[in-house]
PDB file of C-alpha atoms in Angstrom:
ATOM      1  CA  MET A  11      -0.974   4.453 -10.576  1.00 70.00           C
ATOM      2  CA  SER A  12       1.326   3.251  -7.904  1.00 90.00           C
ATOM      3  CA  ILE A  13       0.645   0.191  -5.741  1.00 94.00           C
ATOM      4  CA  VAL A  14       0.434   2.362  -2.659  1.00 96.00           C
ATOM      5  CA  SER A  15      -2.102   4.762  -4.228  1.00 95.00           C
ATOM      6  CA  ALA A  16      -4.172   1.786  -5.487  1.00 94.00           C
ATOM      7  CA  LEU A  17      -4.226   0.277  -2.029  1.00 97.00           C
ATOM      8  CA  LYS A  18      -5.257   3.582  -0.476  1.00 97.00           C
ATOM      9  CA  ASP A  19      -8.059   3.993  -3.119  1.00 97.00           C
ATOM     10  CA  ILE A  20      -9.290   0.492  -2.240  1.00 97.00           C
ATOM     11  CA  ARG A  21      -9.174   1.226   1.453  1.00 97.00           C
ATOM     12  CA  GLN A  22     -11.208   4.392   0.970  1.00 98.00           C
ATOM     13  CA  ALA A  23     -13.660   2.654  -1.343  1.00 97.00           C
ATOM     14  CA  HIS A  24     -14.280   0.114   1.414  1.00 96.00           C
ATOM     15  CA  ASN A  25     -14.830   2.993   3.853  1.00 97.00           C
ATOM     16  CA  LEU A  26     -12.011   1.658   6.082  1.00 98.00           C
ATOM     17  CA  SER A  27     -10.097   3.910   8.391  1.00 98.00           C
ATOM     18  CA  GLN A  28      -6.335   3.636   8.539  1.00 98.00           C
ATOM     19  CA  ALA A  29      -6.772   2.215  12.051  1.00 98.00           C
ATOM     20  CA  ALA A  30      -9.286  -0.446  10.864  1.00 98.00           C
ATOM     21  CA  LEU A  31      -6.947  -1.487   7.994  1.00 98.00           C
ATOM     22  CA  ALA A  32      -4.030  -1.552  10.364  1.00 98.00           C
ATOM     23  CA  ARG A  33      -5.829  -3.976  12.756  1.00 98.00           C
ATOM     24  CA  GLN A  34      -6.774  -6.278   9.875  1.00 98.00           C
ATOM     25  CA  ALA A  35      -3.266  -6.235   8.463  1.00 98.00           C
ATOM     26  CA  GLY A  36      -1.526  -6.642  11.791  1.00 98.00           C
ATOM     27  CA  LEU A  37       0.222  -3.315  11.459  1.00 98.00           C
ATOM     28  CA  SER A  38       0.123  -0.019  13.399  1.00 98.00           C
ATOM     29  CA  ARG A  39      -2.085   2.839  12.172  1.00 98.00           C
ATOM     30  CA  MET A  40       1.129   4.945  11.968  1.00 98.00           C
ATOM     31  CA  THR A  41       2.651   2.387   9.564  1.00 98.00           C
ATOM     32  CA  ILE A  42      -0.376   2.648   7.314  1.00 98.00           C
ATOM     33  CA  ASN A  43      -0.220   6.424   7.498  1.00 98.00           C
ATOM     34  CA  LYS A  44       3.476   6.507   6.628  1.00 98.00           C
ATOM     35  CA  ILE A  45       2.976   4.114   3.725  1.00 98.00           C
ATOM     36  CA  GLU A  46       0.064   6.142   2.304  1.00 98.00           C
ATOM     37  CA  THR A  47       1.834   9.530   2.711  1.00 97.00           C
ATOM     38  CA  GLY A  48       5.109   8.199   1.246  1.00 96.00           C
ATOM     39  CA  ALA A  49       7.075   8.799   4.412  1.00 97.00           C
ATOM     40  CA  VAL A  50       8.436   5.211   4.107  1.00 96.00           C
ATOM     41  CA  ASP A  51       9.220   2.863   1.242  1.00 96.00           C
ATOM     42  CA  PRO A  52       7.446  -0.259   2.446  1.00 96.00           C
ATOM     43  CA  GLN A  53       8.746  -3.761   1.854  1.00 97.00           C
ATOM     44  CA  VAL A  54       6.796  -5.905  -0.594  1.00 95.00           C
ATOM     45  CA  SER A  55       5.830  -8.235   2.315  1.00 96.00           C
ATOM     46  CA  THR A  56       4.192  -5.299   4.111  1.00 97.00           C
ATOM     47  CA  LEU A  57       2.260  -4.323   0.967  1.00 97.00           C
ATOM     48  CA  GLU A  58       1.153  -7.959   0.638  1.00 96.00           C
ATOM     49  CA  GLU A  59      -0.240  -7.896   4.200  1.00 97.00           C
ATOM     50  CA  VAL A  60      -2.127  -4.678   3.420  1.00 98.00           C
ATOM     51  CA  ALA A  61      -3.446  -6.209   0.148  1.00 97.00           C
ATOM     52  CA  ARG A  62      -4.489  -9.375   1.991  1.00 97.00           C
ATOM     53  CA  ALA A  63      -6.380  -7.346   4.497  1.00 98.00           C
ATOM     54  CA  LEU A  64      -8.206  -5.557   1.634  1.00 98.00           C
ATOM     55  CA  ASP A  65      -8.935  -8.930  -0.006  1.00 97.00           C
ATOM     56  CA  VAL A  66      -6.952  -8.097  -3.142  1.00 96.00           C
ATOM     57  CA  GLU A  67      -3.907  -9.623  -4.786  1.00 92.00           C
ATOM     58  CA  PHE A  68      -0.994  -8.301  -6.734  1.00 88.00           C
ATOM     59  CA  LEU A  69      -0.708  -9.447 -10.326  1.00 86.00           C
ATOM     60  CA  VAL A  70       2.625  -9.273 -12.159  1.00 87.00           C
ATOM     61  CA  VAL A  71       2.083  -8.705 -15.886  1.00 86.00           C
ATOM     62  CA  PRO A  72       4.674  -8.379 -18.568  1.00 88.00           C
ATOM     63  CA  ARG A  73       4.871  -4.686 -19.598  1.00 89.00           C
ATOM     64  CA  HIS A  74       4.129  -5.410 -23.253  1.00 86.00           C
ATOM     65  CA  LEU A  75       0.805  -7.088 -22.278  1.00 84.00           C
ATOM     66  CA  LYS A  76      -0.404  -4.423 -19.815  1.00 87.00           C
ATOM     67  CA  ALA A  77      -2.497  -2.361 -22.261  1.00 86.00           C
ATOM     68  CA  ASP A  78      -4.153  -5.432 -23.785  1.00 82.00           C
ATOM     69  CA  LEU A  79      -4.972  -6.852 -20.313  1.00 83.00           C
ATOM     70  CA  GLU A  80      -6.447  -3.514 -19.161  1.00 85.00           C
ATOM     71  CA  ALA A  81      -8.597  -3.296 -22.240  1.00 82.00           C
ATOM     72  CA  PHE A  82      -9.789  -6.896 -21.746  1.00 79.00           C
ATOM     73  CA  LEU A  83     -10.682  -6.218 -18.144  1.00 81.00           C
ATOM     74  CA  ARG A  84     -12.533  -2.961 -19.029  1.00 81.00           C
ATOM     75  CA  SER A  85     -14.556  -4.827 -21.642  1.00 76.00           C
ATOM     76  CA  GLY A  86     -15.759  -7.190 -18.904  1.00 75.00           C
ATOM     77  CA  GLY A  87     -13.624  -9.960 -20.371  1.00 68.00           C
ATOM     78  CA  ARG A  88     -15.313  -9.802 -23.734  1.00 64.00           C
ATOM     79  CA  TYR A  89     -13.984  -8.621 -27.057  1.00 63.00           C
ATOM     80  CA  LEU A  90     -15.983  -8.185 -30.204  1.00 62.00           C
ATOM     81  CA  GLY A  91     -14.502 -11.383 -31.503  1.00 63.00           C
ATOM     82  CA  GLN A  92     -12.042 -13.899 -30.149  1.00 63.00           C
ATOM     83  CA  PRO A  93      -9.893 -16.558 -31.800  1.00 66.00           C
ATOM     84  CA  ALA A  94     -11.409 -20.010 -31.945  1.00 66.00           C
ATOM     85  CA  GLY A  95     -10.382 -22.012 -28.864  1.00 67.00           C
ATOM     86  CA  ALA A  96      -9.537 -18.943 -26.762  1.00 67.00           C
ATOM     87  CA  GLU A  97      -9.974 -19.756 -23.079  1.00 71.00           C
ATOM     88  CA  ALA A  98     -12.093 -16.637 -22.338  1.00 69.00           C
ATOM     89  CA  PRO A  99     -15.726 -15.817 -21.885  1.00 70.00           C
ATOM     90  CA  LYS A 100     -17.832 -15.870 -25.089  1.00 69.00           C
ATOM     91  CA  SER A 101     -17.315 -12.804 -27.262  1.00 68.00           C
ATOM     92  CA  VAL A 102     -20.196 -10.495 -28.120  1.00 67.00           C
ATOM     93  CA  VAL A 103     -20.328 -12.063 -31.580  1.00 71.00           C
ATOM     94  CA  ASP A 104     -20.415 -15.585 -30.153  1.00 73.00           C
ATOM     95  CA  GLN A 105     -23.226 -14.576 -27.741  1.00 74.00           C
ATOM     96  CA  ILE A 106     -25.305 -13.102 -30.551  1.00 75.00           C
ATOM     97  CA  LEU A 107     -24.789 -16.107 -32.831  1.00 77.00           C
ATOM     98  CA  SER A 108     -25.751 -18.567 -30.059  1.00 79.00           C
ATOM     99  CA  GLN A 109     -29.174 -16.922 -29.530  1.00 77.00           C
ATOM    100  CA  PRO A 110     -32.168 -18.751 -31.044  1.00 74.00           C
TER     101      PRO A 110
END
């Protein structure tokens, strides 16, 4: 999924019109339209303004870690087991073992 399509999906999930997003981002509605339709190749700074208006941030992840990170996020931040000392929420196993 591209950054632009992700931002468009987020805008639509928030039930924001292009005009409302444009106001919040300090851009014109036409600029938002051109970005979403692919009529322009926006600068990163413009995409950052759109993201900020949607209350989201970009996260740069090394390509070799992308699949693991996506799986971790889908799991709610919990794997079946995690290495001792991992700075992460308790695993499912740790949660079960800590119950009285």
